[in-house]
XYZ file of C-alpha atoms in Angstrom:
382
model
C -13.634 1.055 14.846
C -11.726 -2.027 15.918
C -8.750 -2.921 13.783
C -8.791 -6.589 14.741
C -9.966 -9.117 12.141
C -13.314 -10.740 12.668
C -12.964 -14.352 13.752
C -13.813 -17.010 11.213
C -15.950 -20.050 11.933
C -13.074 -22.374 12.732
C -11.614 -19.801 15.135
C -14.810 -19.674 17.154
C -15.708 -23.378 17.052
C -14.014 -26.306 18.708
C -13.574 -28.474 15.613
C -11.348 -26.901 12.945
C -12.260 -27.551 9.333
C -9.859 -29.663 7.307
C -7.826 -28.291 4.407
C -9.634 -29.779 1.419
C -6.957 -29.274 -1.221
C -4.495 -31.700 -2.738
C -0.771 -31.521 -3.300
C -1.635 -31.399 -7.007
C -3.541 -28.140 -6.468
C -0.574 -26.715 -4.591
C 1.760 -27.768 -7.397
C -0.532 -26.064 -9.918
C -0.422 -22.897 -7.804
C 3.376 -23.118 -7.907
C 3.421 -23.443 -11.709
C 0.971 -20.524 -12.038
C 3.143 -18.430 -9.750
C 6.449 -19.089 -11.461
C 5.239 -17.992 -14.912
C 6.244 -14.413 -14.213
C 8.454 -14.795 -11.119
C 10.710 -17.716 -11.960
C 13.985 -15.769 -12.084
C 13.545 -13.856 -8.837
C 15.941 -14.828 -6.020
C 13.169 -16.189 -3.775
C 11.724 -18.232 -6.659
C 15.108 -19.725 -7.481
C 15.706 -20.574 -3.824
C 12.299 -22.285 -3.617
C 12.948 -24.238 -6.820
C 16.346 -25.558 -5.687
C 14.598 -28.031 -3.398
C 11.173 -27.900 -4.972
C 9.673 -31.184 -3.803
C 10.725 -30.710 -0.180
C 9.533 -27.082 -0.155
C 6.135 -27.950 -1.624
C 5.641 -30.793 0.832
C 6.624 -28.573 3.766
C 4.290 -25.804 2.601
C 1.490 -28.350 2.224
C 2.113 -29.608 5.767
C 2.166 -26.069 7.203
C -1.120 -25.215 5.520
C -2.819 -28.422 6.609
C -1.780 -28.230 10.262
C -2.508 -24.489 10.511
C 1.057 -23.378 11.210
C 1.491 -21.433 7.950
C 2.368 -17.759 8.419
C 3.465 -15.293 5.703
C 7.172 -14.490 5.576
C 9.287 -11.449 4.785
C 8.274 -9.017 2.037
C 10.446 -6.841 -0.181
C 9.522 -3.156 -0.421
C 10.825 -0.930 -3.210
C 9.784 2.249 -4.998
C 8.917 2.602 -8.679
C 8.965 6.070 -10.204
C 7.005 5.530 -13.433
C 4.416 6.788 -14.128
C 4.585 8.201 -10.592
C 6.402 7.284 -7.405
C 4.726 4.564 -5.341
C 5.609 1.765 -2.961
C 5.552 -1.798 -4.253
C 5.481 -4.763 -1.873
C 6.660 -8.138 -3.153
C 5.735 -11.121 -1.006
C 8.156 -14.015 -0.705
C 7.752 -16.583 -3.483
C 6.455 -19.169 -0.996
C 3.676 -16.778 0.005
C 2.867 -16.021 -3.617
C 2.255 -19.730 -4.169
C -0.295 -19.600 -1.339
C -1.920 -16.540 -2.933
C -2.356 -18.519 -6.156
C -3.740 -21.492 -4.251
C -6.437 -19.315 -2.669
C -7.097 -17.479 -5.919
C -7.493 -20.675 -7.954
C -10.013 -22.048 -5.466
C -12.257 -19.030 -4.754
C -11.895 -16.685 -7.753
C -14.448 -18.440 -10.021
C -17.305 -17.915 -7.575
C -16.578 -14.175 -7.412
C -16.062 -13.817 -11.158
C -19.443 -15.446 -11.748
C -21.065 -12.640 -9.745
C -19.056 -9.731 -11.183
C -20.620 -7.595 -13.883
C -19.115 -7.885 -17.373
C -17.776 -4.343 -17.099
C -15.375 -5.100 -14.245
C -11.866 -5.305 -15.696
C -8.265 -5.928 -14.499
C -6.962 -9.111 -12.854
C -9.662 -11.140 -14.619
C -8.712 -13.567 -17.408
C -9.488 -11.981 -20.771
C -10.339 -8.582 -19.313
C -7.175 -6.526 -19.592
C -6.641 -3.023 -20.924
C -7.501 -3.950 -24.527
C -10.803 -5.512 -23.422
C -11.600 -2.402 -21.358
C -10.760 0.015 -24.192
C -12.757 -1.923 -26.782
C -15.724 -2.326 -24.474
C -15.751 1.392 -23.674
C -15.563 2.254 -27.370
C -18.538 -0.036 -28.040
C -20.482 1.654 -25.239
C -19.697 5.102 -26.622
C -20.906 4.047 -30.057
C -24.092 2.727 -28.476
C -24.704 5.841 -26.364
C -24.063 8.189 -29.314
C -25.656 5.971 -31.962
C -22.373 5.772 -33.860
C -21.336 9.331 -32.983
C -24.529 10.802 -34.464
C -25.879 12.063 -31.118
C -24.185 14.024 -28.321
C -23.333 12.269 -25.083
C -21.331 13.026 -21.953
C -19.002 10.998 -19.808
C -18.209 11.085 -16.101
C -14.754 9.752 -15.246
C -13.775 9.136 -11.623
C -11.082 7.482 -9.591
C -10.763 6.723 -5.905
C -8.451 8.697 -3.657
C -5.340 6.772 -2.506
C -7.129 3.569 -3.423
C -4.948 0.645 -2.338
C -3.699 2.240 0.881
C -7.219 3.249 1.951
C -9.019 -0.096 1.484
C -10.758 -1.018 4.740
C -9.816 -4.638 5.434
C -12.672 -5.137 7.896
C -15.199 -4.220 5.186
C -13.371 -6.440 2.709
C -13.347 -9.378 5.122
C -17.147 -9.281 5.311
C -17.375 -9.195 1.509
C -15.119 -12.240 1.217
C -17.024 -14.107 3.954
C -20.293 -13.624 2.050
C -19.067 -16.051 -0.641
C -16.322 -18.058 1.072
C -18.326 -20.151 3.514
C -15.795 -22.956 4.040
C -14.082 -22.189 7.384
C -10.582 -23.311 6.368
C -10.550 -21.282 3.143
C -11.987 -18.244 4.906
C -9.272 -18.476 7.534
C -6.604 -18.672 4.831
C -8.102 -15.586 3.141
C -8.012 -13.782 6.502
C -4.389 -14.787 7.074
C -3.424 -13.235 3.746
C -5.720 -10.231 4.078
C -4.718 -9.203 7.601
C -1.016 -9.972 7.256
C 0.887 -6.729 7.857
C 4.016 -6.752 5.637
C 5.372 -3.738 7.512
C 6.206 -5.982 10.467
C 8.790 -7.956 8.492
C 10.208 -6.477 5.308
C 13.407 -5.536 3.535
C 13.728 -2.186 1.799
C 15.396 -2.490 -1.615
C 16.842 0.414 -3.568
C 17.955 3.841 -2.440
C 16.220 4.813 0.847
C 15.844 8.358 -0.487
C 13.339 7.093 -3.068
C 10.776 6.610 -0.288
C 10.697 10.388 0.100
C 9.369 10.643 -3.466
C 6.165 8.884 -2.401
C 3.731 11.324 -0.754
C 3.220 10.397 2.929
C -0.526 9.836 2.507
C 0.171 7.305 -0.278
C 2.530 5.128 1.786
C 1.259 1.890 3.250
C 3.786 2.391 6.048
C 1.813 5.423 7.249
C -1.617 3.766 7.401
C -3.361 2.285 10.453
C -3.354 -1.515 10.650
C -6.896 -1.981 9.330
C -6.301 0.067 6.160
C -4.436 -0.703 2.998
C -3.391 -3.583 0.736
C 0.191 -3.978 -0.506
C 0.515 -3.086 -4.179
C 2.327 -5.859 -6.041
C 0.612 -9.098 -4.994
C -1.999 -11.122 -6.884
C -4.074 -11.304 -3.711
C -4.251 -7.504 -3.469
C -5.456 -7.110 -7.056
C -8.060 -9.826 -6.572
C -9.234 -8.477 -3.206
C -9.512 -4.975 -4.701
C -11.991 -6.242 -7.291
C -14.056 -7.905 -4.568
C -14.020 -4.649 -2.604
C -15.278 -2.528 -5.507
C -17.889 -5.042 -6.657
C -20.228 -3.292 -4.231
C -19.747 -0.069 -6.210
C -20.306 -1.869 -9.520
C -23.536 -3.439 -8.295
C -24.771 -0.130 -6.876
C -24.131 1.768 -10.102
C -25.698 -0.902 -12.308
C -28.713 -1.829 -10.169
C -29.484 1.207 -8.008
C -28.407 3.998 -10.334
C -29.384 1.817 -13.313
C -26.507 3.107 -15.420
C -26.692 1.509 -18.861
C -23.158 2.446 -19.866
C -20.543 1.917 -17.174
C -17.082 0.346 -17.009
C -14.373 0.057 -14.351
C -10.666 -0.805 -14.530
C -9.228 -1.166 -10.997
C -10.324 2.121 -9.359
C -10.858 4.140 -12.563
C -14.439 4.084 -13.820
C -16.589 5.821 -16.414
C -20.323 6.409 -16.794
C -21.891 7.561 -20.081
C -25.208 9.368 -20.526
C -26.880 11.805 -22.880
C -27.642 14.125 -19.936
C -24.880 15.894 -17.950
C -27.500 16.597 -15.270
C -28.082 12.856 -14.806
C -24.337 12.320 -14.499
C -24.062 15.092 -11.905
C -26.814 13.426 -9.889
C -24.997 10.091 -10.231
C -21.799 11.702 -8.986
C -23.583 13.025 -5.895
C -25.003 9.562 -5.229
C -21.599 7.898 -5.602
C -20.011 10.481 -3.323
C -22.541 9.515 -0.661
C -22.345 5.756 -1.259
C -18.567 5.290 -1.115
C -17.896 6.598 2.421
C -21.020 5.036 3.890
C -20.572 1.563 2.380
C -16.836 1.194 1.681
C -15.261 3.946 3.804
C -13.703 5.261 0.585
C -13.756 8.573 -1.294
C -13.358 9.855 -4.819
C -10.347 11.924 -5.826
C -11.987 15.273 -6.700
C -8.984 16.408 -8.755
C -9.468 13.482 -11.150
C -13.221 13.747 -11.588
C -14.028 14.751 -15.178
C -17.392 15.550 -16.773
C -17.330 16.533 -20.440
C -18.689 15.616 -23.903
C -17.380 12.354 -25.314
C -16.478 13.933 -28.653
C -13.599 15.744 -26.930
C -11.984 12.366 -26.388
C -12.173 9.868 -23.538
C -8.830 8.984 -21.937
C -9.046 5.494 -20.421
C -6.542 2.643 -19.778
C -3.882 4.318 -21.907
C -6.150 4.950 -24.898
C -7.817 8.171 -26.036
C -11.107 7.345 -27.775
C -12.365 9.979 -30.220
C -14.984 9.928 -32.997
C -14.194 7.026 -35.323
C -10.700 6.367 -34.022
C -8.556 5.790 -30.958
C -4.966 6.731 -30.173
C -2.464 5.675 -27.567
C -2.026 8.303 -24.858
C 0.615 10.871 -25.916
C 2.598 10.463 -22.707
C 2.851 6.713 -23.270
C 4.226 7.189 -26.797
C 6.803 9.732 -25.602
C 7.921 7.425 -22.800
C 8.196 4.469 -25.190
C 10.414 6.375 -27.618
C 12.523 7.821 -24.795
C 13.063 4.471 -23.099
C 13.991 2.683 -26.340
C 16.532 5.415 -27.060
C 18.244 5.034 -23.674
C 17.847 1.431 -22.515
C 20.453 -1.298 -22.410
C 21.015 -2.726 -25.941
C 20.172 -6.233 -24.685
C 16.658 -5.111 -23.750
C 15.722 -3.267 -26.953
C 14.381 -6.287 -28.873
C 11.951 -7.436 -26.165
C 10.835 -3.956 -25.104
C 10.366 -2.654 -28.641
C 8.130 -5.567 -29.623
C 6.134 -5.065 -26.453
C 5.631 -1.398 -27.325
C 4.718 -2.233 -30.938
C 2.034 -4.569 -29.577
C 0.727 -1.886 -27.233
C 0.560 0.796 -29.923
C -1.092 -1.613 -32.349
C -4.101 -1.894 -30.050
C -5.243 1.581 -31.147
C -7.060 1.969 -34.436
C -4.993 5.031 -35.465
C -1.459 4.059 -34.524
C 0.547 4.338 -37.757
C 2.302 7.626 -36.952
C 3.079 6.468 -33.411
C 4.557 3.199 -34.687
C 6.677 5.169 -37.167
C 8.095 7.254 -34.300
C 8.896 4.112 -32.353
C 10.406 2.423 -35.421
C 12.805 5.346 -35.958
C 14.049 4.991 -32.389
C 14.484 1.231 -32.851
C 16.374 1.681 -36.133
C 18.735 4.114 -34.452
C 19.569 1.357 -31.956
C 20.689 -0.897 -34.824
C 17.641 -3.182 -35.090
C 15.643 -3.906 -38.236
C 11.880 -3.230 -38.350
C 9.324 -4.820 -40.689
C 7.642 -2.690 -43.334
C 4.348 -2.463 -41.458
C 6.069 -1.132 -38.317
C 4.623 -3.832 -36.118
C 7.729 -5.716 -34.941
C 11.485 -5.607 -34.748
C 14.141 -8.282 -35.112
C 17.180 -9.290 -33.118
C 20.455 -7.750 -34.172
C 22.792 -10.003 -36.096
C 25.586 -11.421 -33.951
């Protein structure tokens, strides 16, 4: 298979399409981008001469000279070691510009059970929706039912960009916007990047999970908005197949983790065989057989950090242990913010009192006060 991107309409024609976006849209993309990245070095550098930088970026996009810049690569070790690729702030603004323009048309076509990187459909939405589906399938836990849980093998580094390009082109018909999507999609960050952190950390990432070891036409860099958005477009084909060809009534997906519910384990086994045939033929992807689970729902369904059992849900044990451990060891200046974040996370489960008590004890030992419902902490007195 060729690894070269397919040419877009304005690459094959003689009259390039104009860039039909305003400087106001670019400014909005900048404000969207800086919400979570404002204090990064590249964001601060961009903001020092904001007006000039926005005008130059606008000019580069309009005249077709825009090219992505240097990325930062580093390794995170929790919950497992993996590469993270951070695009330059200027490029992240462009990602937001593309996302703001084309995302609504894709979201309108997605099924309601596609979660992650969609406004209002985070982990809490996914957990609550799955719990509602379990109650429906079991008639409020009065009937037995089974669940099939799957996840894709080496998902982000195995995404076929040629397949994804065709999926994007099916809905992005404007030549200029399609070309911008291709520029972002086919940009290879490995050609221009800076490795941050100890080089030895790279050895913690298994070779088959490293973007640096993939052929040019495979893999999206974990860490960019564009990659999360493109991943949802890529797996929409799976969602549509499961809902409309398999006719699964109870199905939900969060990134590459997905669950089907049914009263018959035989039906779920047949669905698994169908999915195992569909993924390589349509998406050039495969399931991870070591993470495929088929068992009764009353044993508990572990999904997006929650374990859903009859009449209650709990936060995953590993998450609670990590929260308590991190609060006990982190820098004192970070305890207030992190503890309240963890209290919010634990409070999403219906049976979280004992977990919040454990967290509260760790917070109290760090010298912070906790309210009597164990739902928030307070800053230490100066």
